[in-house]
Coordinates of N, CA, C and O in Angstrom, one line a residue:
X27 N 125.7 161.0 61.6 CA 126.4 160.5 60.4 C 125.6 159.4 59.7 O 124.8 158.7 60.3
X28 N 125.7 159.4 58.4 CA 124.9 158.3 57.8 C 125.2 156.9 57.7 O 124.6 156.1 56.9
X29 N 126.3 156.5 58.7 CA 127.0 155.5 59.0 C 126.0 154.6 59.8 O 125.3 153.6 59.8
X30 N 126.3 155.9 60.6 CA 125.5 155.6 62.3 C 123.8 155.4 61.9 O 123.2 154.3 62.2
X31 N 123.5 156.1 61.6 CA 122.0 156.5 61.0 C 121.1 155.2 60.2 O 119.9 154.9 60.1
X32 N 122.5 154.5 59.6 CA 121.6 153.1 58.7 C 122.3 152.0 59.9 O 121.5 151.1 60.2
X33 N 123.0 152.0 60.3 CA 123.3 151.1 61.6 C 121.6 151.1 62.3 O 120.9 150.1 62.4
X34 N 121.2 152.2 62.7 CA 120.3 152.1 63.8 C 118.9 152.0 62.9 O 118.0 151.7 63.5
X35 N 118.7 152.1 61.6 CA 117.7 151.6 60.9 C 117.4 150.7 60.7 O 116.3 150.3 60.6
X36 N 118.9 149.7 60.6 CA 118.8 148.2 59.8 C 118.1 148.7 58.4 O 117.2 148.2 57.7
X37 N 119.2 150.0 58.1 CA 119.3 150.1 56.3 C 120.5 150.3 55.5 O 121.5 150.6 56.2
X38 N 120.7 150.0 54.4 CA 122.0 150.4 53.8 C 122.3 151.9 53.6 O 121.6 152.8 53.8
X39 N 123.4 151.8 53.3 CA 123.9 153.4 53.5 C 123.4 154.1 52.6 O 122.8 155.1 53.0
X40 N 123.3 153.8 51.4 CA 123.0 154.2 50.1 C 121.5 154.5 50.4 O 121.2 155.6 49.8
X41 N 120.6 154.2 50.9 CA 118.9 154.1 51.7 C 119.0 155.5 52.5 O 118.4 156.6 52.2
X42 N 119.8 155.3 53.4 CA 120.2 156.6 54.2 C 120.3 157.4 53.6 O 119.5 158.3 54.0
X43 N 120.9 157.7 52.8 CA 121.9 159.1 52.0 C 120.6 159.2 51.6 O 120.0 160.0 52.4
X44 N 119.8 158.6 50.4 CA 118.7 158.8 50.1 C 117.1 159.5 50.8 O 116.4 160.5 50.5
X45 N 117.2 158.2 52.0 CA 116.2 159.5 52.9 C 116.6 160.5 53.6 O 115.9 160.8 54.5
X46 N 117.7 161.1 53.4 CA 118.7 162.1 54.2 C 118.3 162.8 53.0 O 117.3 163.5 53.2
X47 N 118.8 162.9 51.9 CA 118.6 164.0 51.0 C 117.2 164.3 50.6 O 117.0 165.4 50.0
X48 N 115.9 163.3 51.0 CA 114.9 163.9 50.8 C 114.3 164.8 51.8 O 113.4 165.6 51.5
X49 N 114.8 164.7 52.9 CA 114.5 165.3 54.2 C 114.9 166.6 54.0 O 114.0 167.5 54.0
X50 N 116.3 167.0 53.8 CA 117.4 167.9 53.3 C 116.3 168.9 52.1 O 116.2 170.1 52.2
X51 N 115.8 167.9 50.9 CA 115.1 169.3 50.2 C 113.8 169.5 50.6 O 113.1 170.2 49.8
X52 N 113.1 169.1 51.7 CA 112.2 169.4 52.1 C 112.4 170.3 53.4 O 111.4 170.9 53.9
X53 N 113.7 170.3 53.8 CA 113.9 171.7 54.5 C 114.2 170.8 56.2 O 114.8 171.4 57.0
X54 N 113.6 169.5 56.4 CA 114.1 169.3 57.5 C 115.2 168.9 58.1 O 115.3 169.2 59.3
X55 N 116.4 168.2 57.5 CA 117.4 168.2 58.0 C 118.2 169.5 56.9 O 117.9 170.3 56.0
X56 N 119.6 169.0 57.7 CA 121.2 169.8 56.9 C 122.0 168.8 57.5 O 121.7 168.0 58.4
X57 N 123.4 169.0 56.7 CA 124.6 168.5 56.6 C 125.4 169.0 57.1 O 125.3 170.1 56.8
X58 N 126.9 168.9 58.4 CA 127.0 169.7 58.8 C 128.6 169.0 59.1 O 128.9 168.3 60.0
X59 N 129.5 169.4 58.1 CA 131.2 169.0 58.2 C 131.8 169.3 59.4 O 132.0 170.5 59.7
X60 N 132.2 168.4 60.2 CA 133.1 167.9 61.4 C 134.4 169.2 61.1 O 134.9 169.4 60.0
X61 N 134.7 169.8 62.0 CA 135.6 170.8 61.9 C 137.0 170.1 62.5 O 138.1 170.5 62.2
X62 N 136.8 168.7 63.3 CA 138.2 168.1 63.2 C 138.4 167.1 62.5 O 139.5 166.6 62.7
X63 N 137.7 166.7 61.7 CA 137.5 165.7 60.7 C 136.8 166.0 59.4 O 135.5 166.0 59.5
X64 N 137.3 166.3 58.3 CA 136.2 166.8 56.8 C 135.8 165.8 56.7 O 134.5 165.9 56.5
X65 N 136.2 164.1 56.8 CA 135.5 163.1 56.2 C 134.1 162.9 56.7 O 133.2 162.6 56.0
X66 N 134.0 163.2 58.4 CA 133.0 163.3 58.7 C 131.6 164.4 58.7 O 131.7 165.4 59.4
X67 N 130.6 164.2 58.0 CA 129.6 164.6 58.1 C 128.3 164.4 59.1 O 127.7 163.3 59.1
X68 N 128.0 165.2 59.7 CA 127.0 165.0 60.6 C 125.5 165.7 59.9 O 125.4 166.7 59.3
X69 N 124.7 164.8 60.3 CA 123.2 165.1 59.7 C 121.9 166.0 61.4 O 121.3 165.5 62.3
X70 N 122.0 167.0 61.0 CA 120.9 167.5 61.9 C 119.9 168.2 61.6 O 120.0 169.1 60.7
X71 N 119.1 168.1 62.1 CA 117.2 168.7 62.1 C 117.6 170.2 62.2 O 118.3 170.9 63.0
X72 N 116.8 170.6 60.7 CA 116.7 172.1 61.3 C 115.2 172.4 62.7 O 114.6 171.7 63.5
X73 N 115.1 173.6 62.3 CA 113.7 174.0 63.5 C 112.5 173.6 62.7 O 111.4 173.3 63.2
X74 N 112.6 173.4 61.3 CA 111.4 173.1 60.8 C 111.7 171.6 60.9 O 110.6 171.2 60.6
X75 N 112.5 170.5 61.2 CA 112.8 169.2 61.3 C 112.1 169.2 62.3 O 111.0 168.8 62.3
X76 N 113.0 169.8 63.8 CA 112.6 170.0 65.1 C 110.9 169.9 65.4 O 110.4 169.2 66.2
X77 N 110.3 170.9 64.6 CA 109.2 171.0 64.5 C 108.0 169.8 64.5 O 107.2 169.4 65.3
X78 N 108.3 169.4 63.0 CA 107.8 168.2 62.6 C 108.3 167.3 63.7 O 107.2 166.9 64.2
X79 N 108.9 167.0 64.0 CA 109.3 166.0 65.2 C 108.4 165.7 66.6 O 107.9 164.7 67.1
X80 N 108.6 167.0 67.0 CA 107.6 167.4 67.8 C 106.1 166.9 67.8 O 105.7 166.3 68.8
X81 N 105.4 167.0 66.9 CA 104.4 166.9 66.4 C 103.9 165.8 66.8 O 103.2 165.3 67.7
X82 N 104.9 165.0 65.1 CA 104.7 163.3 65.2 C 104.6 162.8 66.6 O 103.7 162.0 67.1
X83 N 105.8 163.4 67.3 CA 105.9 162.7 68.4 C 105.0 162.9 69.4 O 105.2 162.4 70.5
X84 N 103.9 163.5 69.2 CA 103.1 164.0 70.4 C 101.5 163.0 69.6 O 100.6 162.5 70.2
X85 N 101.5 163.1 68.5 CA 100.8 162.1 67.7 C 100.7 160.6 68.3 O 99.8 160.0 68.9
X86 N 101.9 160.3 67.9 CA 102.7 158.9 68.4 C 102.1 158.5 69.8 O 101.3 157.6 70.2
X87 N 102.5 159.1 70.3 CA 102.7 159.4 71.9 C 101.0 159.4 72.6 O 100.8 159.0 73.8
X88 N 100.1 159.8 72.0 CA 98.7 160.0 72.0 C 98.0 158.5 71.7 O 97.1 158.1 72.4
X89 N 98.3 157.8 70.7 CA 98.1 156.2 70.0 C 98.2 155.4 70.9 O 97.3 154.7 71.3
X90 N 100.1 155.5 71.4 CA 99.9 155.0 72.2 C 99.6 155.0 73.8 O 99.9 154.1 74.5
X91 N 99.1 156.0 74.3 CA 98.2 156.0 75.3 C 96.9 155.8 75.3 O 96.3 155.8 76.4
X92 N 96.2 155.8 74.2 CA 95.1 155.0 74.0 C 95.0 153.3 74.1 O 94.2 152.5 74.7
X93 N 96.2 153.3 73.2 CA 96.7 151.2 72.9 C 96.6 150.7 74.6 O 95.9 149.8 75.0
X94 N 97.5 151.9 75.6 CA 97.8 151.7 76.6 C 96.3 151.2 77.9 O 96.1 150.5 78.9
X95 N 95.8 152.0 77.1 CA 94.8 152.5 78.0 C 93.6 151.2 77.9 O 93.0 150.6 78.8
X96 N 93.7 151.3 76.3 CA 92.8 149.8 76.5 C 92.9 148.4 76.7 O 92.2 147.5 77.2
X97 N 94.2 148.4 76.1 CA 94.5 147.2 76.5 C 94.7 146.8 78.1 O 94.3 145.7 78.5
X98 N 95.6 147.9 78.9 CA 95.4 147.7 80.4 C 97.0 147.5 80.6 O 97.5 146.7 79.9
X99 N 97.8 148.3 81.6 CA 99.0 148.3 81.8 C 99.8 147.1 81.7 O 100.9 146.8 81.1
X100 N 98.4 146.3 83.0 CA 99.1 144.7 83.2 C 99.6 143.8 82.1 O 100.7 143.2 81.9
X101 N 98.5 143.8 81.5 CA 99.0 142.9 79.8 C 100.4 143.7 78.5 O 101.0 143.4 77.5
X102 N 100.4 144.4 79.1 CA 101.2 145.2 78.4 C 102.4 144.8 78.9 O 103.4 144.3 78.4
X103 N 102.2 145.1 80.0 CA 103.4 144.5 80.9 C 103.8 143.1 80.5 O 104.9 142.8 80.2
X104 N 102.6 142.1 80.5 CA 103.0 140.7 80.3 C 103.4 140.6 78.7 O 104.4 139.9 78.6
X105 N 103.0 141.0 77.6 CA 103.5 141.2 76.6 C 105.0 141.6 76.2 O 105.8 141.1 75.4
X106 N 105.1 143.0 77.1 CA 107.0 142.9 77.1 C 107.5 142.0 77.4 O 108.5 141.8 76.7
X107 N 107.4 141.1 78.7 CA 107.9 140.2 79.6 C 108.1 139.2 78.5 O 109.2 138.9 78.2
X108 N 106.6 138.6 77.9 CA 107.2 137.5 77.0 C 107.8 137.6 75.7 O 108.1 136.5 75.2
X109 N 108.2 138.6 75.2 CA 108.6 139.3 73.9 C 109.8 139.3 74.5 O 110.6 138.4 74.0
X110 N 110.4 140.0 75.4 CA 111.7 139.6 75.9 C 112.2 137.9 76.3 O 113.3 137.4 76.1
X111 N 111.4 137.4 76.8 CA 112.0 136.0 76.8 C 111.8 135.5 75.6 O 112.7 134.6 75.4
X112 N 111.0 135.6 74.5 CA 110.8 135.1 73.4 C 112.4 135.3 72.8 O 113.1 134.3 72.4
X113 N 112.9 136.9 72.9 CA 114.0 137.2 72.4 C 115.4 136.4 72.7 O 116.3 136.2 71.9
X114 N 115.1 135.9 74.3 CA 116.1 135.7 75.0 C 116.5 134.3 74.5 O 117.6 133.7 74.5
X115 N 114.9 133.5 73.8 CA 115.0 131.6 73.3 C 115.6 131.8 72.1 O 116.5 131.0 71.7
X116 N 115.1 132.8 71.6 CA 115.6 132.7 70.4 C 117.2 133.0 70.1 O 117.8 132.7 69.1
X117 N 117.9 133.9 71.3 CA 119.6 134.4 70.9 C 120.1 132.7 71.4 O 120.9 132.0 70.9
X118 N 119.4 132.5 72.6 CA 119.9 131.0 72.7 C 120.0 130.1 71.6 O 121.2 129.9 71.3
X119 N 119.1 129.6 71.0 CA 118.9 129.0 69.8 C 119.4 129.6 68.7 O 119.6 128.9 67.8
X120 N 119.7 130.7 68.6 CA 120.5 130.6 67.3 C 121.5 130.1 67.0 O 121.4 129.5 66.0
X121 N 122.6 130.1 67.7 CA 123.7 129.6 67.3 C 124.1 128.0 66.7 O 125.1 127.5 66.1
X122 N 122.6 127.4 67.2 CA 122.4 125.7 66.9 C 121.6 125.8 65.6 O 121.4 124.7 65.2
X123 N 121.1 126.9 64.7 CA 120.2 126.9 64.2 C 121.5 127.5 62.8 O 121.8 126.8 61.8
X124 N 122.1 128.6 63.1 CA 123.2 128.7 62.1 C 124.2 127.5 62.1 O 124.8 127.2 61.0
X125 N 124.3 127.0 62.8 CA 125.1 125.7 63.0 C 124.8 124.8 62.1 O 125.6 124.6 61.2
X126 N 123.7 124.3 62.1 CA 122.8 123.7 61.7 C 122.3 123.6 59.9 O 121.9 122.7 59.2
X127 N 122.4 125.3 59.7 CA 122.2 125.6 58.3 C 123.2 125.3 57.6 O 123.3 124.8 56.5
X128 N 124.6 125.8 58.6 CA 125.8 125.8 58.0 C 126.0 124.3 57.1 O 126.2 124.1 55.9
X129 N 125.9 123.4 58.5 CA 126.5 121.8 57.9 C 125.3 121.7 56.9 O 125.8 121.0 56.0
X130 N 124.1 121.8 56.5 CA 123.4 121.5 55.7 C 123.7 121.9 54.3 O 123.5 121.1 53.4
X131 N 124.5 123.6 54.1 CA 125.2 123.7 53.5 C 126.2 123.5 52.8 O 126.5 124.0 51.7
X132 N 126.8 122.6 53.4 CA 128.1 121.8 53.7 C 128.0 120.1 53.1 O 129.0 119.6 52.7
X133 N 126.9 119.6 53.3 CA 126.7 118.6 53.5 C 125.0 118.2 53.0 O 124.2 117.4 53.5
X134 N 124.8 119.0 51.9 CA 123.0 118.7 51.4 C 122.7 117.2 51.2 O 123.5 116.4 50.9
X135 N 121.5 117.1 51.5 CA 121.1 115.6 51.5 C 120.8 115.5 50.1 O 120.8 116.6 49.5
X136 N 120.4 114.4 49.5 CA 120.1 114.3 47.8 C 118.9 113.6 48.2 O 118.6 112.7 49.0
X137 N 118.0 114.3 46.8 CA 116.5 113.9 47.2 C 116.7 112.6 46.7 O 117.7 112.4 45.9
X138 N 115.6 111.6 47.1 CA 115.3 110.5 46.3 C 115.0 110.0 45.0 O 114.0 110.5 44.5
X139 N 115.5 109.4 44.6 CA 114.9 109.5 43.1 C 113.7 108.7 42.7 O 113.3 108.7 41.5

C-alpha cells in the first residue's frame, strides 16, 4: 500500500504515488485492488520488477562485501555498536531537547538593544 510504502521511506504519500507510478510505466511494479476491501490497493513487482531487484541486489550486496572486507569485520562491528549507542543518547535526550525548544518557544528571550 502506498500508505505503508511512504511510512517506511520517511516520504509523503503524494512522493509515493509518484514513484509508484513511475515504476508502474516502466513496467516494474502493478496495482493490485484488495478483493475484501476496494479502498485498498496493494503495490507489487512484476517479474521484470523482480528482476531488476535481483540484480541491484546482488550489486549492492557485492559493495558491500568489498566495504566489508576492507575495512575488517571488527571495526564494523565497533561502528554499529557505537551508532547504536549514539542512537540510544540521542532518544534519551530528546525529550529534554523538545522540552527545551518548546519553552523557548513559549517564552523567547529579547535580544539586547
Amino acid at each position: 500500500m502506498i500508505s505503508k510504502l511512504s511510512e517506511l521511506l520517511l516520504i509523503s504519500r503524494p512522493t509515493a504515488s509518484q514513484m509508484i507510478s513511475s515504476m508502474e510505466e516502466k513496467g516494474y511494479t502493478r496495482r493490485v485492488m484488495s478483493t475484501s476491501d476496494r479502498r485498498v490497493i496493494y503495490i507489487c513487482l512484476t517479474e521484470k520488477g523482480q528482476a531488476v531487484l535481483q540484480m541491484n541486489l546482488a550489486r549492492y550486496s557485492g559493495v558491500l562485501n568489498e566495504i566489508i572486507e576492507k575495512v575488517g569485520r571488527k571495526e564494523i562491528d565497533q561502528l554499529i555498536f557505537l551508532c547504536d549507542r549514539f542512537q540510544e543518547v540521542v532518544n534519551e535526550v530528546k525529550p529534554r531537547l523538545l522540552d527545551n525548544l518548546q519553552s523557548a518557544e513559549e517564552h523567547p528571550v529579547e535580544e539586547p538593544v
